[in-house]
PDB file of C-alpha atoms and ligand atoms in Angstrom:
ATOM      1  CA  MET R 197       0.000   0.000   0.000  1.00 98.00           C
ATOM      2  CA  ARG R 198       1.138   3.548  -0.632  1.00 98.00           C
ATOM      3  CA  LEU R 199       0.524   6.282   1.930  1.00 98.00           C
ATOM      4  CA  TYR R 200       0.785   9.918   0.863  1.00 98.00           C
ATOM      5  CA  HIS R 201       1.998  11.724   3.927  1.00 98.00           C
ATOM      6  CA  SER R 202       4.278  14.439   5.299  1.00 97.00           C
ATOM      7  CA  PRO R 203       6.282  14.366   8.542  1.00 96.00           C
ATOM      8  CA  THR R 204       4.408  17.460   9.777  1.00 97.00           C
ATOM      9  CA  THR R 205       0.801  16.492   9.032  1.00 98.00           C
ATOM     10  CA  PRO R 206      -1.098  15.598  12.210  1.00 98.00           C
ATOM     11  CA  PHE R 207      -3.811  13.843  10.188  1.00 98.00           C
ATOM     12  CA  GLY R 208      -1.180  11.661   8.552  1.00 98.00           C
ATOM     13  CA  ARG R 209       0.385  11.089  11.952  1.00 98.00           C
ATOM     14  CA  LYS R 210      -2.867   9.549  13.185  1.00 98.00           C
ATOM     15  CA  VAL R 211      -2.505   6.971  10.420  1.00 98.00           C
ATOM     16  CA  MET R 212       1.182   6.342  11.195  1.00 98.00           C
ATOM     17  CA  VAL R 213       0.443   5.842  14.904  1.00 98.00           C
ATOM     18  CA  LEU R 214      -2.349   3.405  14.054  1.00 98.00           C
ATOM     19  CA  LEU R 215      -0.027   1.507  11.694  1.00 98.00           C
ATOM     20  CA  LEU R 216       2.562   1.196  14.470  1.00 98.00           C
ATOM     21  CA  GLU R 217       0.050   0.282  17.181  1.00 98.00           C
ATOM     22  CA  THR R 218      -1.492  -2.451  14.987  1.00 98.00           C
ATOM     23  CA  GLY R 219       1.783  -3.862  13.607  1.00 98.00           C
ATOM     24  CA  GLN R 220       1.181  -2.855   9.978  1.00 98.00           C
ATOM     25  CA  ILE R 221       3.916  -0.272   9.392  1.00 98.00           C
ATOM     26  CA  ALA R 222       5.911  -2.606   7.131  1.00 98.00           C
ATOM     27  CA  ASP R 223       2.904  -2.997   4.830  1.00 98.00           C
ATOM     28  CA  VAL R 224       3.025   0.641   3.772  1.00 98.00           C
ATOM     29  CA  GLU R 225       5.345   2.560   1.482  1.00 98.00           C
ATOM     30  CA  VAL R 226       5.320   6.246   2.402  1.00 98.00           C
ATOM     31  CA  SER R 227       5.465   8.997  -0.236  1.00 98.00           C
ATOM     32  CA  SER R 228       6.312  12.373   1.268  1.00 98.00           C
ATOM     33  CA  VAL R 229       4.416  15.212  -0.417  1.00 98.00           C
ATOM     34  CA  ALA R 230       3.685  18.886   0.252  1.00 97.00           C
ATOM     35  CA  GLY R 231       1.189  21.545  -0.775  1.00 97.00           C
ATOM     36  CA  THR R 232      -1.295  24.154   0.428  1.00 95.00           C
ATOM     37  CA  PRO R 233      -4.862  25.145  -0.509  1.00 95.00           C
ATOM     38  CA  THR R 234      -3.455  27.758  -2.924  1.00 94.00           C
ATOM     39  CA  ASP R 235      -0.734  25.565  -4.380  1.00 96.00           C
ATOM     40  CA  PRO R 236      -1.283  21.791  -4.346  1.00 97.00           C
ATOM     41  CA  GLY R 237       2.431  21.292  -5.106  1.00 97.00           C
ATOM     42  CA  THR R 238       3.129  17.546  -4.988  1.00 98.00           C
ATOM     43  CA  MET R 239      -0.167  16.637  -3.285  1.00 98.00           C
ATOM     44  CA  PRO R 240      -1.733  13.452  -4.744  1.00 98.00           C
ATOM     45  CA  VAL R 241      -4.592  15.251  -6.524  1.00 98.00           C
ATOM     46  CA  SER R 242      -5.171  12.354  -8.893  1.00 97.00           C
ATOM     47  CA  GLU R 243      -5.712  10.045  -5.908  1.00 98.00           C
ATOM     48  CA  ASN R 244      -7.560  12.547  -3.714  1.00 98.00           C
ATOM     49  CA  PRO R 245      -9.285  15.299  -5.725  1.00 98.00           C
ATOM     50  CA  LEU R 246      -9.448  17.389  -2.555  1.00 98.00           C
ATOM     51  CA  GLY R 247      -5.663  17.687  -2.723  1.00 97.00           C
ATOM     52  CA  LYS R 248      -5.244  16.724   0.917  1.00 98.00           C
ATOM     53  CA  ILE R 249      -3.158  14.224   2.819  1.00 98.00           C
ATOM     54  CA  PRO R 250      -3.193  11.594   4.111  1.00 98.00           C
ATOM     55  CA  ALA R 251      -4.372   9.465   1.200  1.00 98.00           C
ATOM     56  CA  LEU R 252      -3.906   5.705   1.070  1.00 98.00           C
ATOM     57  CA  VAL R 253      -3.744   3.601  -2.068  1.00 98.00           C
ATOM     58  CA  PRO R 254      -4.244  -0.064  -1.149  1.00 98.00           C
ATOM     59  CA  ASP R 255      -3.129  -2.892  -3.415  1.00 96.00           C
ATOM     60  CA  ASP R 256      -6.403  -2.782  -5.390  1.00 97.00           C
ATOM     61  CA  GLY R 257      -5.471   0.765  -6.514  1.00 97.00           C
ATOM     62  CA  GLN R 258      -8.645   2.425  -5.197  1.00 98.00           C
ATOM     63  CA  ALA R 259      -7.611   5.402  -3.096  1.00 98.00           C
ATOM     64  CA  ILE R 260      -9.018   5.854   0.404  1.00 98.00           C
ATOM     65  CA  TYR R 261      -9.295   9.178   2.249  1.00 98.00           C
ATOM     66  CA  ASP R 262      -9.698  11.050   4.567  1.00 98.00           C
ATOM     67  CA  SER R 263      -7.739  10.143   7.714  1.00 98.00           C
ATOM     68  CA  ARG R 264     -10.819   8.861   9.551  1.00 98.00           C
ATOM     69  CA  VAL R 265     -11.719   6.508   6.723  1.00 98.00           C
ATOM     70  CA  ILE R 266      -8.102   5.376   6.340  1.00 98.00           C
ATOM     71  CA  CYS R 267      -7.820   4.654  10.069  1.00 98.00           C
ATOM     72  CA  ARG R 268     -11.060   2.706  10.086  1.00 98.00           C
ATOM     73  CA  TYR R 269      -9.955   0.739   7.025  1.00 98.00           C
ATOM     74  CA  LEU R 270      -6.524  -0.107   8.443  1.00 98.00           C
ATOM     75  CA  ASP R 271      -7.918  -1.025  11.840  1.00 98.00           C
ATOM     76  CA  ASP R 272     -10.406  -3.359  10.181  1.00 98.00           C
ATOM     77  CA  ARG R 273      -7.541  -4.843   8.173  1.00 97.00           C
ATOM     78  CA  ALA R 274      -5.698  -5.569  11.434  1.00 97.00           C
ATOM     79  CA  GLY R 275      -8.687  -7.311  12.953  1.00 96.00           C
ATOM     80  CA  GLY R 276     -10.194  -4.352  14.807  1.00 92.00           C
ATOM     81  CA  ARG R 277      -8.073  -3.101  17.676  1.00 92.00           C
ATOM     82  CA  LEU R 278      -8.528   0.641  18.067  1.00 98.00           C
ATOM     83  CA  TYR R 279     -12.274   0.941  17.421  1.00 98.00           C
ATOM     84  CA  PRO R 280     -14.191  -0.873  20.175  1.00 97.00           C
ATOM     85  CA  ALA R 281     -17.639  -2.369  19.828  1.00 96.00           C
ATOM     86  CA  ALA R 282     -20.721  -0.199  20.374  1.00 97.00           C
ATOM     87  CA  PRO R 283     -21.769   1.452  22.604  1.00 96.00           C
ATOM     88  CA  ARG R 284     -18.210   2.547  23.519  1.00 96.00           C
ATOM     89  CA  LEU R 285     -17.617   3.004  19.780  1.00 98.00           C
ATOM     90  CA  TRP R 286     -19.808   6.126  19.725  1.00 98.00           C
ATOM     91  CA  ARG R 287     -17.644   7.719  22.404  1.00 98.00           C
ATOM     92  CA  THR R 288     -14.487   6.759  20.515  1.00 98.00           C
ATOM     93  CA  LEU R 289     -15.784   8.237  17.250  1.00 98.00           C
ATOM     94  CA  THR R 290     -16.965  11.418  18.954  1.00 98.00           C
ATOM     95  CA  LEU R 291     -13.572  11.827  20.594  1.00 98.00           C
ATOM     96  CA  GLU R 292     -11.865  11.307  17.241  1.00 98.00           C
ATOM     97  CA  ALA R 293     -14.197  13.887  15.653  1.00 98.00           C
ATOM     98  CA  THR R 294     -13.355  16.326  18.439  1.00 98.00           C
ATOM     99  CA  ALA R 295      -9.632  15.889  17.768  1.00 98.00           C
ATOM    100  CA  ASP R 296     -10.100  16.298  14.028  1.00 98.00           C
ATOM    101  CA  GLY R 297     -12.174  19.442  14.561  1.00 98.00           C
ATOM    102  CA  MET R 298      -9.439  20.883  16.771  1.00 98.00           C
ATOM    103  CA  LEU R 299      -6.917  20.081  14.066  1.00 98.00           C
ATOM    104  CA  GLU R 300      -9.015  21.591  11.260  1.00 98.00           C
ATOM    105  CA  ALA R 301      -9.233  24.845  13.258  1.00 98.00           C
ATOM    106  CA  ALA R 302      -5.552  24.810  14.214  1.00 98.00           C
ATOM    107  CA  ILE R 303      -4.484  24.199  10.613  1.00 98.00           C
ATOM    108  CA  LEU R 304      -6.722  26.953   9.265  1.00 97.00           C
ATOM    109  CA  MET R 305      -4.934  29.304  11.668  1.00 97.00           C
ATOM    110  CA  VAL R 306      -1.586  28.209  10.252  1.00 97.00           C
ATOM    111  CA  TYR R 307      -2.771  28.692   6.668  1.00 95.00           C
ATOM    112  CA  GLU R 308      -4.155  32.123   7.552  1.00 94.00           C
ATOM    113  CA  ALA R 309      -0.707  33.221   8.696  1.00 93.00           C
ATOM    114  CA  ARG R 310       1.232  31.415   6.007  1.00 92.00           C
ATOM    115  CA  VAL R 311      -0.904  31.571   2.875  1.00 94.00           C
ATOM    116  CA  ARG R 312      -3.140  34.637   3.126  1.00 93.00           C
ATOM    117  CA  PRO R 313      -1.504  37.993   2.284  1.00 92.00           C
ATOM    118  CA  GLU R 314      -1.034  40.072   5.452  1.00 92.00           C
ATOM    119  CA  GLU R 315      -3.334  42.919   4.396  1.00 94.00           C
ATOM    120  CA  ARG R 316      -6.227  40.460   3.976  1.00 93.00           C
ATOM    121  CA  ARG R 317      -5.936  38.756   7.338  1.00 92.00           C
ATOM    122  CA  TYR R 318      -8.872  38.969   9.723  1.00 93.00           C
ATOM    123  CA  ASP R 319      -7.960  38.511  13.386  1.00 94.00           C
ATOM    124  CA  PRO R 320     -11.505  37.797  14.679  1.00 96.00           C
ATOM    125  CA  TRP R 321     -11.666  34.842  12.289  1.00 96.00           C
ATOM    126  CA  VAL R 322      -8.350  33.510  13.632  1.00 97.00           C
ATOM    127  CA  GLU R 323      -9.517  33.972  17.214  1.00 98.00           C
ATOM    128  CA  GLY R 324     -12.800  32.252  16.304  1.00 98.00           C
ATOM    129  CA  GLN R 325     -10.789  29.219  15.211  1.00 98.00           C
ATOM    130  CA  TRP R 326      -8.828  29.241  18.458  1.00 98.00           C
ATOM    131  CA  ALA R 327     -12.100  29.523  20.402  1.00 98.00           C
ATOM    132  CA  LYS R 328     -13.130  26.180  18.894  1.00 98.00           C
ATOM    133  CA  VAL R 329      -9.879  24.610  20.079  1.00 98.00           C
ATOM    134  CA  SER R 330     -10.218  26.221  23.465  1.00 98.00           C
ATOM    135  CA  ARG R 331     -13.783  24.981  24.009  1.00 98.00           C
ATOM    136  CA  ALA R 332     -12.713  21.496  22.950  1.00 99.00           C
ATOM    137  CA  LEU R 333      -9.847  21.572  25.476  1.00 99.00           C
ATOM    138  CA  ASP R 334     -12.313  22.558  28.217  1.00 98.00           C
ATOM    139  CA  ALA R 335     -14.643  19.714  27.224  1.00 98.00           C
ATOM    140  CA  LEU R 336     -11.780  17.206  27.246  1.00 98.00           C
ATOM    141  CA  GLU R 337     -10.738  18.357  30.718  1.00 98.00           C
ATOM    142  CA  SER R 338     -14.237  18.287  32.180  1.00 98.00           C
ATOM    143  CA  ARG R 339     -15.894  15.353  30.408  1.00 98.00           C
ATOM    144  CA  TRP R 340     -13.396  13.038  28.741  1.00 98.00           C
ATOM    145  CA  LEU R 341     -10.621  12.200  31.210  1.00 98.00           C
ATOM    146  CA  ASP R 342     -12.199   8.870  32.223  1.00 98.00           C
ATOM    147  CA  HIS R 343     -12.366   7.779  28.593  1.00 98.00           C
ATOM    148  CA  LEU R 344      -8.864   9.050  27.861  1.00 98.00           C
ATOM    149  CA  ASN R 345      -7.499   7.086  30.799  1.00 98.00           C
ATOM    150  CA  GLY R 346      -9.277   3.896  29.677  1.00 97.00           C
ATOM    151  CA  PRO R 347      -8.079   1.265  27.166  1.00 97.00           C
ATOM    152  CA  ILE R 348      -6.297   2.768  24.148  1.00 98.00           C
ATOM    153  CA  ASP R 349      -8.531   3.548  21.183  1.00 98.00           C
ATOM    154  CA  MET R 350      -8.490   5.728  18.086  1.00 98.00           C
ATOM    155  CA  GLY R 351     -10.044   8.635  19.975  1.00 98.00           C
ATOM    156  CA  GLN R 352      -7.020   8.734  22.256  1.00 98.00           C
ATOM    157  CA  VAL R 353      -4.609   8.488  19.314  1.00 98.00           C
ATOM    158  CA  ALA R 354      -6.346  11.391  17.585  1.00 99.00           C
ATOM    159  CA  ILE R 355      -6.337  13.566  20.712  1.00 99.00           C
ATOM    160  CA  GLY R 356      -2.654  12.757  21.317  1.00 98.00           C
ATOM    161  CA  CYS R 357      -1.808  13.859  17.773  1.00 98.00           C
ATOM    162  CA  ALA R 358      -3.947  17.003  18.119  1.00 98.00           C
ATOM    163  CA  LEU R 359      -2.337  18.096  21.389  1.00 98.00           C
ATOM    164  CA  SER R 360       1.122  17.495  19.960  1.00 98.00           C
ATOM    165  CA  TYR R 361       0.184  19.657  16.959  1.00 98.00           C
ATOM    166  CA  LEU R 362      -0.871  22.471  19.313  1.00 98.00           C
ATOM    167  CA  ASP R 363       2.615  22.291  20.857  1.00 98.00           C
ATOM    168  CA  PHE R 364       4.201  22.184  17.397  1.00 98.00           C
ATOM    169  CA  ARG R 365       2.367  25.105  15.765  1.00 97.00           C
ATOM    170  CA  HIS R 366       0.652  27.039  18.548  1.00 98.00           C
ATOM    171  CA  GLY R 367       3.004  26.606  21.509  1.00 97.00           C
ATOM    172  CA  ALA R 368       2.598  30.249  22.557  1.00 97.00           C
ATOM    173  CA  ARG R 369      -1.116  29.636  23.219  1.00 98.00           C
ATOM    174  CA  ASN R 370      -0.111  27.286  26.057  1.00 98.00           C
ATOM    175  CA  TRP R 371      -2.989  24.785  25.848  1.00 98.00           C
ATOM    176  CA  ARG R 372      -1.927  23.170  29.159  1.00 98.00           C
ATOM    177  CA  ALA R 373      -2.989  26.242  31.172  1.00 98.00           C
ATOM    178  CA  GLY R 374      -6.277  25.399  32.884  1.00 98.00           C
ATOM    179  CA  HIS R 375      -6.179  21.777  31.698  1.00 98.00           C
ATOM    180  CA  PRO R 376      -4.029  19.910  34.249  1.00 98.00           C
ATOM    181  CA  GLY R 377      -5.785  16.556  33.875  1.00 98.00           C
ATOM    182  CA  LEU R 378      -5.454  16.615  30.116  1.00 98.00           C
ATOM    183  CA  ALA R 379      -1.817  17.688  30.343  1.00 98.00           C
ATOM    184  CA  ALA R 380      -1.066  14.811  32.734  1.00 98.00           C
ATOM    185  CA  TRP R 381      -2.792  12.312  30.438  1.00 98.00           C
ATOM    186  CA  TYR R 382      -0.855  13.624  27.427  1.00 98.00           C
ATOM    187  CA  GLU R 383       2.525  13.391  29.196  1.00 98.00           C
ATOM    188  CA  GLY R 384       1.925   9.664  29.607  1.00 98.00           C
ATOM    189  CA  PHE R 385       0.427   9.056  26.176  1.00 98.00           C
ATOM    190  CA  ALA R 386       3.254  10.899  24.411  1.00 98.00           C
ATOM    191  CA  GLN R 387       5.691   8.309  25.831  1.00 98.00           C
ATOM    192  CA  ARG R 388       4.252   5.508  23.695  1.00 98.00           C
ATOM    193  CA  ASP R 389       6.763   4.268  21.105  1.00 98.00           C
ATOM    194  CA  SER R 390       4.237   4.994  18.334  1.00 98.00           C
ATOM    195  CA  MET R 391       4.013   8.628  19.414  1.00 98.00           C
ATOM    196  CA  LYS R 392       7.735   9.117  20.017  1.00 98.00           C
ATOM    197  CA  SER R 393       8.726   7.724  16.632  1.00 97.00           C
ATOM    198  CA  THR R 394       6.244   9.949  14.748  1.00 98.00           C
ATOM    199  CA  GLU R 395       7.043  13.309  16.345  1.00 97.00           C
ATOM    200  CA  PRO R 396       7.150  16.155  13.814  1.00 95.00           C
ATOM    201  CA  PRO R 397      10.733  17.146  12.881  1.00 92.00           C
ATOM    202  CA  SER R 398      11.232  20.283  14.954  1.00 75.00           C
ATOM    203  CA  ALA R 399       8.859  19.447  17.840  1.00 51.00           C
TER     204      ALA R 399
HETATM  205  N1  GSH T 449     -10.238  15.875   6.951  1.00 67.26           N
HETATM  206  C1  GSH T 449      -8.941  15.595   6.381  1.00 67.26           C
HETATM  207  C2  GSH T 449      -8.019  16.774   6.636  1.00 67.26           C
HETATM  208  C3  GSH T 449      -6.645  16.567   6.006  1.00 67.26           C
HETATM  209  C4  GSH T 449      -5.869  17.870   5.897  1.00 67.26           C
HETATM  210  O1  GSH T 449      -6.379  18.977   6.049  1.00 67.26           O
HETATM  211  N2  GSH T 449      -4.568  17.721   5.617  1.00 67.26           N
HETATM  212  C5  GSH T 449      -3.747  18.876   5.380  1.00 67.26           C
HETATM  213  C6  GSH T 449      -2.325  18.605   5.812  1.00 67.26           C
HETATM  214  S1  GSH T 449      -2.221  18.481   7.563  1.00 67.26           S
HETATM  215  C7  GSH T 449      -3.720  19.132   3.897  1.00 67.26           C
HETATM  216  O2  GSH T 449      -3.657  18.204   3.128  1.00 67.26           O
HETATM  217  N3  GSH T 449      -3.782  20.409   3.487  1.00 67.26           N
HETATM  218  C8  GSH T 449      -3.753  20.809   2.124  1.00 67.26           C
HETATM  219  C9  GSH T 449      -4.999  21.544   1.706  1.00 67.26           C
HETATM  220  O3  GSH T 449      -5.877  21.789   2.552  1.00 67.26           O
HETATM  221  O4  GSH T 449      -5.083  21.869   0.539  1.00 67.26           O
HETATM  222  C10 GSH T 449      -8.388  14.309   6.981  1.00 67.26           C
HETATM  223  O5  GSH T 449      -8.817  13.921   8.074  1.00 67.26           O
HETATM  224  O6  GSH T 449      -7.570  13.621   6.331  1.00 67.26           O
END
């Protein structure tokens, strides 16, 4: 299988962590690509018309995206390890969706600073994106610590990758402030081999 990826994409990292946790990393050949919404660069647009990564091309040649579908596919391929049976499954999927929503907002903030010309930037929009992240952090601290501290699942992997991305791109926002339980959980989760070996280059 071919995985289109980049060492800095947190969505791709979710897939890499799942591959490591389920013992499938050797089954994948990684192609490193790069691009932005204004310049797809080397993004696999013929595999994913949305021009986004990760994208996975299994041996049958039919591309799979986005990261949530890829993770579900690969977990199924491994016999189902990181998505539990219902009813816990609905909690796992909601946690994963929360992480992905945090990441979408955090990445839009990066693109705003990097891609949009300075004179066209709109600070309230940027702060609106951070407000989404901030509310999600509060919800994780107040409602999700029991789940996070339970058996590993894809929701935890996604949140681990999202928190690491906040450190990587938005360190000055100091997400740990006011979220001691979440910070403590993350310190432990970040020690997993799958997390350590997929850290973004300058993190
Ligand atoms: N919902 C997608 C989001 C993927 C995504 O936004 N990836 C970024 C890299 S971290 C990307 O490809 N950006 C290029 C673009 O938006 O054109 C997923 O879960 O895979």
